[in-house]
Coordinates of C-alpha atoms in Angstrom, one line a residue:
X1 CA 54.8 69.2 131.8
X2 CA 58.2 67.5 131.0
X3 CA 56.8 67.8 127.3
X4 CA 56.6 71.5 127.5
X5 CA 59.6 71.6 129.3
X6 CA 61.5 69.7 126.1
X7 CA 59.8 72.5 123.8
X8 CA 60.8 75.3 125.1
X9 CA 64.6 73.9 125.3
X10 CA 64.2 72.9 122.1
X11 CA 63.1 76.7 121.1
X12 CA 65.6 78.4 123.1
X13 CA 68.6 76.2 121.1
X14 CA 67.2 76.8 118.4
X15 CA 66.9 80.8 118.8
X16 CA 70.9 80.5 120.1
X17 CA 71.7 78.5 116.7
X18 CA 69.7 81.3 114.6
X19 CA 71.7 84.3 116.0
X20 CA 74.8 82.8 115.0
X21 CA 75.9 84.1 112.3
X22 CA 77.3 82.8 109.1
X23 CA 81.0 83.7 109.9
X24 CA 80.7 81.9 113.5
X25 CA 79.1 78.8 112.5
X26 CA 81.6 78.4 109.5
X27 CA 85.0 79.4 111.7
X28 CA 84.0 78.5 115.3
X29 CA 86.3 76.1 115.9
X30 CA 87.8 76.3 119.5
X31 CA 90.7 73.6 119.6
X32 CA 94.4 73.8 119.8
X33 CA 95.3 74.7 116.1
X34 CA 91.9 76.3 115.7
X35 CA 90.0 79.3 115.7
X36 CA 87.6 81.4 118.1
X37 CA 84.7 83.2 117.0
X38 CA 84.3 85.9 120.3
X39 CA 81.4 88.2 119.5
X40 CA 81.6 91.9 121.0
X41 CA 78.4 92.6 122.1
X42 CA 79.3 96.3 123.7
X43 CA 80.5 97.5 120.6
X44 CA 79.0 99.4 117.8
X45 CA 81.9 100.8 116.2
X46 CA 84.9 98.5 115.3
X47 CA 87.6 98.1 118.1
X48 CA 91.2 97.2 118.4
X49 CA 91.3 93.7 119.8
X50 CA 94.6 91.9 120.9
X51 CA 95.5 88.0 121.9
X52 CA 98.7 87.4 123.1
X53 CA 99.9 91.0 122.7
X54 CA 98.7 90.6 118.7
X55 CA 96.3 92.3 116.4
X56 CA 93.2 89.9 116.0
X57 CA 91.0 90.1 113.1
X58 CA 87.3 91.9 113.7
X59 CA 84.9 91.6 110.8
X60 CA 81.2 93.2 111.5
X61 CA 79.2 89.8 111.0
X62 CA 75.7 89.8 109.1
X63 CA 75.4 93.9 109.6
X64 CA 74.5 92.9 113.3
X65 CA 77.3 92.8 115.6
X66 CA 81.2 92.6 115.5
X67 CA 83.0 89.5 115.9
X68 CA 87.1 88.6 117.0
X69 CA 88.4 85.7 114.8
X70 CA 91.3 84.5 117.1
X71 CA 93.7 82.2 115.9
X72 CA 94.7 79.8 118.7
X73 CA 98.4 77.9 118.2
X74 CA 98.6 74.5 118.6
X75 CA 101.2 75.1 121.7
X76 CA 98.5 76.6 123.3
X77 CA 97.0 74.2 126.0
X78 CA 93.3 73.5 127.0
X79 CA 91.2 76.0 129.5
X80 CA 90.2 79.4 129.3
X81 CA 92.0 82.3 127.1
X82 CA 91.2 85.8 127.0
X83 CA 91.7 88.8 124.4
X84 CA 92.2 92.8 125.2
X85 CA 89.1 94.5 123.6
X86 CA 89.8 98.2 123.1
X87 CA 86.4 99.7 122.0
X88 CA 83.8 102.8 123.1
X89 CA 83.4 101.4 126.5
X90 CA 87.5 101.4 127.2
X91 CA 88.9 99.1 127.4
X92 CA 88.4 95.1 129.2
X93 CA 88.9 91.4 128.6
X94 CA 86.6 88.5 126.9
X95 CA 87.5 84.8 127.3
X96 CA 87.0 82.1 125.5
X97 CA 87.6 78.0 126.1
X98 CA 90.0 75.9 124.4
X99 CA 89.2 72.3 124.1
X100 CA 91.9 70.0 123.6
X101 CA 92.7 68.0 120.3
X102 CA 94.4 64.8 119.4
X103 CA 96.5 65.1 116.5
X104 CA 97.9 61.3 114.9
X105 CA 101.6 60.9 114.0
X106 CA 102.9 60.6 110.3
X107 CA 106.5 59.0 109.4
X108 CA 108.3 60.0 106.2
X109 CA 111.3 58.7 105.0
X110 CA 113.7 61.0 103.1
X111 CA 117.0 60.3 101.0
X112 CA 118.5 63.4 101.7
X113 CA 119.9 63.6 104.9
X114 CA 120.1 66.8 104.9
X115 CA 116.6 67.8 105.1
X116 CA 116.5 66.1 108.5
X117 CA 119.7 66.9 110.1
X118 CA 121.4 70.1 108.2
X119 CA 125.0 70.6 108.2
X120 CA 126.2 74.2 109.6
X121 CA 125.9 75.8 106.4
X122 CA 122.3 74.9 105.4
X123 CA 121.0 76.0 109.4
X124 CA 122.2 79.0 108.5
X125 CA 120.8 79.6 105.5
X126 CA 117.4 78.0 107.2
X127 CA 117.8 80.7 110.1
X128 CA 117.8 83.6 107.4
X129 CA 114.9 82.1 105.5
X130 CA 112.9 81.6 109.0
X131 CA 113.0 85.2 110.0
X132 CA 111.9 86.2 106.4
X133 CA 109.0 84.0 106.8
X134 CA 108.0 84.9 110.3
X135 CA 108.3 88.8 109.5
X136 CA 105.9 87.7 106.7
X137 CA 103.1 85.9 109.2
X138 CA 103.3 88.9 111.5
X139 CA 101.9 91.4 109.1
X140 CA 99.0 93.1 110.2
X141 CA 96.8 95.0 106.6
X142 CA 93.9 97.1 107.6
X143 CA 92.5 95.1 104.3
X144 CA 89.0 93.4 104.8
X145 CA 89.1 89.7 103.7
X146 CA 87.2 89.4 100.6
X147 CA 86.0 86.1 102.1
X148 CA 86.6 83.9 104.4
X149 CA 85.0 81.2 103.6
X150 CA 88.2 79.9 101.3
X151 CA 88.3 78.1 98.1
X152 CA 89.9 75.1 97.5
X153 CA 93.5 76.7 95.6
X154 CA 93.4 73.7 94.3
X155 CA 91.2 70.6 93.4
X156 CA 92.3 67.5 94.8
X157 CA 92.2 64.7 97.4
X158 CA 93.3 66.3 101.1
X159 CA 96.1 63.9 102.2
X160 CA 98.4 65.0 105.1
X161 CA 95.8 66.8 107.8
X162 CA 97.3 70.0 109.6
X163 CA 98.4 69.3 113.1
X164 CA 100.2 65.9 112.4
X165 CA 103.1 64.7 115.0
X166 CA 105.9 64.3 111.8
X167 CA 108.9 62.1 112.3
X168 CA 111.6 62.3 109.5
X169 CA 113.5 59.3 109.1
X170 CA 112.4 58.2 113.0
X171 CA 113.2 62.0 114.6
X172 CA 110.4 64.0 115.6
X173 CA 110.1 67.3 114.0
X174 CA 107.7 70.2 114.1
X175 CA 104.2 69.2 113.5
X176 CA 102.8 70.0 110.2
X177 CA 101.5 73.4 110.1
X178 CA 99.5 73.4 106.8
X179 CA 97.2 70.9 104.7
X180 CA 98.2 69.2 101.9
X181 CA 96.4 68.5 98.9
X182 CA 97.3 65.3 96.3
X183 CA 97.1 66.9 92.6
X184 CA 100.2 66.2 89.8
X185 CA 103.2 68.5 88.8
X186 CA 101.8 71.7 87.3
X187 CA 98.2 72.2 88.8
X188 CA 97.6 75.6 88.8
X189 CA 97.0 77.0 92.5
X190 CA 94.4 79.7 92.8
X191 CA 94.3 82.2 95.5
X192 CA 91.4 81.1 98.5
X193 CA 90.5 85.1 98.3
X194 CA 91.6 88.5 97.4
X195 CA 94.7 89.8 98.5
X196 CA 97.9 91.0 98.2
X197 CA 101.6 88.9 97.3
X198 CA 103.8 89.8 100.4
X199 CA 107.0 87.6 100.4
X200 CA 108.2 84.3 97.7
X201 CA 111.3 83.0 97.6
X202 CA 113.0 79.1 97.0
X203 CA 113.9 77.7 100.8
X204 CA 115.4 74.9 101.7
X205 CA 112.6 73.7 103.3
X206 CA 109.4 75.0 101.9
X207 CA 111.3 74.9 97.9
X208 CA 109.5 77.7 95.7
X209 CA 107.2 79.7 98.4
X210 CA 104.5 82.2 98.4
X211 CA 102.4 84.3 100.8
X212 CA 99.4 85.7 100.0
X213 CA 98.1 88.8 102.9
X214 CA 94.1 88.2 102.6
X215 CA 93.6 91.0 105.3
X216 CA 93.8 91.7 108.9
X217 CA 96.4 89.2 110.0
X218 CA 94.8 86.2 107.8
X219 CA 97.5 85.0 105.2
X220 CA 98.1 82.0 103.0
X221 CA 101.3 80.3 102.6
X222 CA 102.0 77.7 99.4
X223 CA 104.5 76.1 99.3
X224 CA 107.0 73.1 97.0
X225 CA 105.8 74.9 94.1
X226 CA 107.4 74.4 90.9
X227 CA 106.9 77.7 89.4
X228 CA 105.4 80.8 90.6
X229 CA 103.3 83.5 88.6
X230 CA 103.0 86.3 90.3
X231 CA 105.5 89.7 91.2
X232 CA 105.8 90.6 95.2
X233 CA 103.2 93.7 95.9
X234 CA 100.9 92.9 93.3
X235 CA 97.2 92.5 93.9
X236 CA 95.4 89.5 93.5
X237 CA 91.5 88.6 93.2
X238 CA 89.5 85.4 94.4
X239 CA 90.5 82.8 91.9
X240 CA 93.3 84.1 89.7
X241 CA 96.2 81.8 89.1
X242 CA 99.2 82.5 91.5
X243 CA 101.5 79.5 90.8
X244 CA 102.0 76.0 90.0
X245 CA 102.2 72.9 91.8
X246 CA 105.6 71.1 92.3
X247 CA 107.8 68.9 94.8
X248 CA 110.5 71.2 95.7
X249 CA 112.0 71.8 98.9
X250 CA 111.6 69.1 101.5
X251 CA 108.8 67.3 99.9
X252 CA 108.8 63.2 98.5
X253 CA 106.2 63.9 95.4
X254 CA 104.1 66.4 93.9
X255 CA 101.1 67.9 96.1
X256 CA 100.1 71.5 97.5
X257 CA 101.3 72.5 101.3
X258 CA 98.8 75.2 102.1
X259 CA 99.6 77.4 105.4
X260 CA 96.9 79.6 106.8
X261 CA 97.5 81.9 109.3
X262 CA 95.9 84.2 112.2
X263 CA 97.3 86.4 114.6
X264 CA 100.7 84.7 113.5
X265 CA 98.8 81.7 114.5
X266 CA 99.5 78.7 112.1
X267 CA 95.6 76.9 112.0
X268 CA 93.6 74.2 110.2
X269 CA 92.7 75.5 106.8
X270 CA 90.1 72.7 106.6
X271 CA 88.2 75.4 108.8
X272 CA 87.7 77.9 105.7
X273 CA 87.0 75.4 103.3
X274 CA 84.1 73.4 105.9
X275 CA 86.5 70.3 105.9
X276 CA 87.4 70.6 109.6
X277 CA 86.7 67.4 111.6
X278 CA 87.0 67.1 115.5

């Protein structure tokens, strides 16, 4: 009995694991500084679907159902969430559970004062580059992602994780929102997917900086490059060159920063690459 008992669980997982899809299985990942894979079993034509009063990506997964990809800030703490679902049967609510995540603490030392405690002048400027950048995560495309299981822009060793508790010269500052990724001076960067160039600019943070709109609220940021090879609005495909590698900005040696962003959500890129690790 118990033996038949163990089979049939056994079948029933597996018959859960088989219906998930592709897309879940690679993005599912419900943590603070993750994403949530909701599936939206009532609809059969794409709906409008909202987290915290924001656009949420939809993509119709394996021709079988449609899927929200949330992206869940790292502010955000651990329990149940919902999102507004605005489909053919009106609208109503689908929740989801966050699970909480340690993240480990990183110390950097830096010459330039500056980049830890700007003068009047330089917050100023920071302010005005800020709001550029945040208009820039907030954009909403009706663009399908080519793909959202990423490339690597970039071929290297993944050094500083996203999520890290960083403390410039002993003061704590805003965890770090991206990966980065260990290659020399000059390695071309390659865009994860198709989409289209939507703000670049030199910061005093971020140095030389581009963002790439992949579609529906999903969008790359690269930053410390030291050149970059692309003209704002132009359309880029899986793979073509964008920029180049550098160390400008606030940054102690060469290496990639890559940003990626949902619902204005900054989250793990190891997720779209299948680096992510609980």
């Amino acid at each position: 009995m118990i033996r038949i008992i163990v089979f049939i669980n056994t079948l029933l997982l597996a018959t859960v694991c088989h219906a998930e899809g592709f897309i879940t299985r690679l993005l599912n990942k419900p943590v603070q500084g993750g994403v949530a894979v909701v599936a939206l079993d009532k609809e059969t034509t794409k709906p409008s679907v909202y987290y915290k009063d924001k656009p949420v990506l939809v993509i119709h997964e394996d021709n079988k159902q449609w899927i929200a990809v949330v992206g869940i800030p790292l502010t955000t703490k651990a329990g149940t969430e919902s999102i507004m679902v605005k489909g053919q049967q009106g609208s109503y609510t689908a929740n989801f559970t966050v699970a909480h995540k340690d993240y480990r603490e990183q110390h950097i030392k830096l010459k330039n004062k500056q980049q830890v405690n700007p003068d009047q002048q330089n917050q100023q400027r920071i302010a005005k580059e800020l709001k550029l950048q945040l208009a820039a995560y907030q954009q909403f495309s009706n663009r399908i992602p080519s793909n959202v299981m990423f490339d690597l822009p970039v071929t290297g060793r993944l050094s500083s994780p996203f999520g890290l508790r960083r403390f410039f010269n002993g003061e704590e500052r805003n965890p770090h929102s991206g990966l980065d990724l260990a290659v020399p001076q000059g390695t071309p960067i390659k865009a994860p997917a198709d989409g289209e160039i939507i703000l670049m600019g030199d910061y005093f943070f971020n140095g030389k900086t581009l963002f790439i709109d992949h579609g529906q609220g999903l969008i790359s940021m690269f930053c410390h490059l030291s050149a970059i090879d692309v003209k704002l609005g132009q359309q880029v495909k899986r793979g073509e060159v964008v920029a180049k590698v550098g160390a400008t900005g606030r940054a102690t040696g060469p290496h990639l920063h890559w940003n990626v962003s949902l619902n204005d959500a900054r989250v793990d890129p190891a997720i779209f690459i299948g680096k992510f690790q609980y």
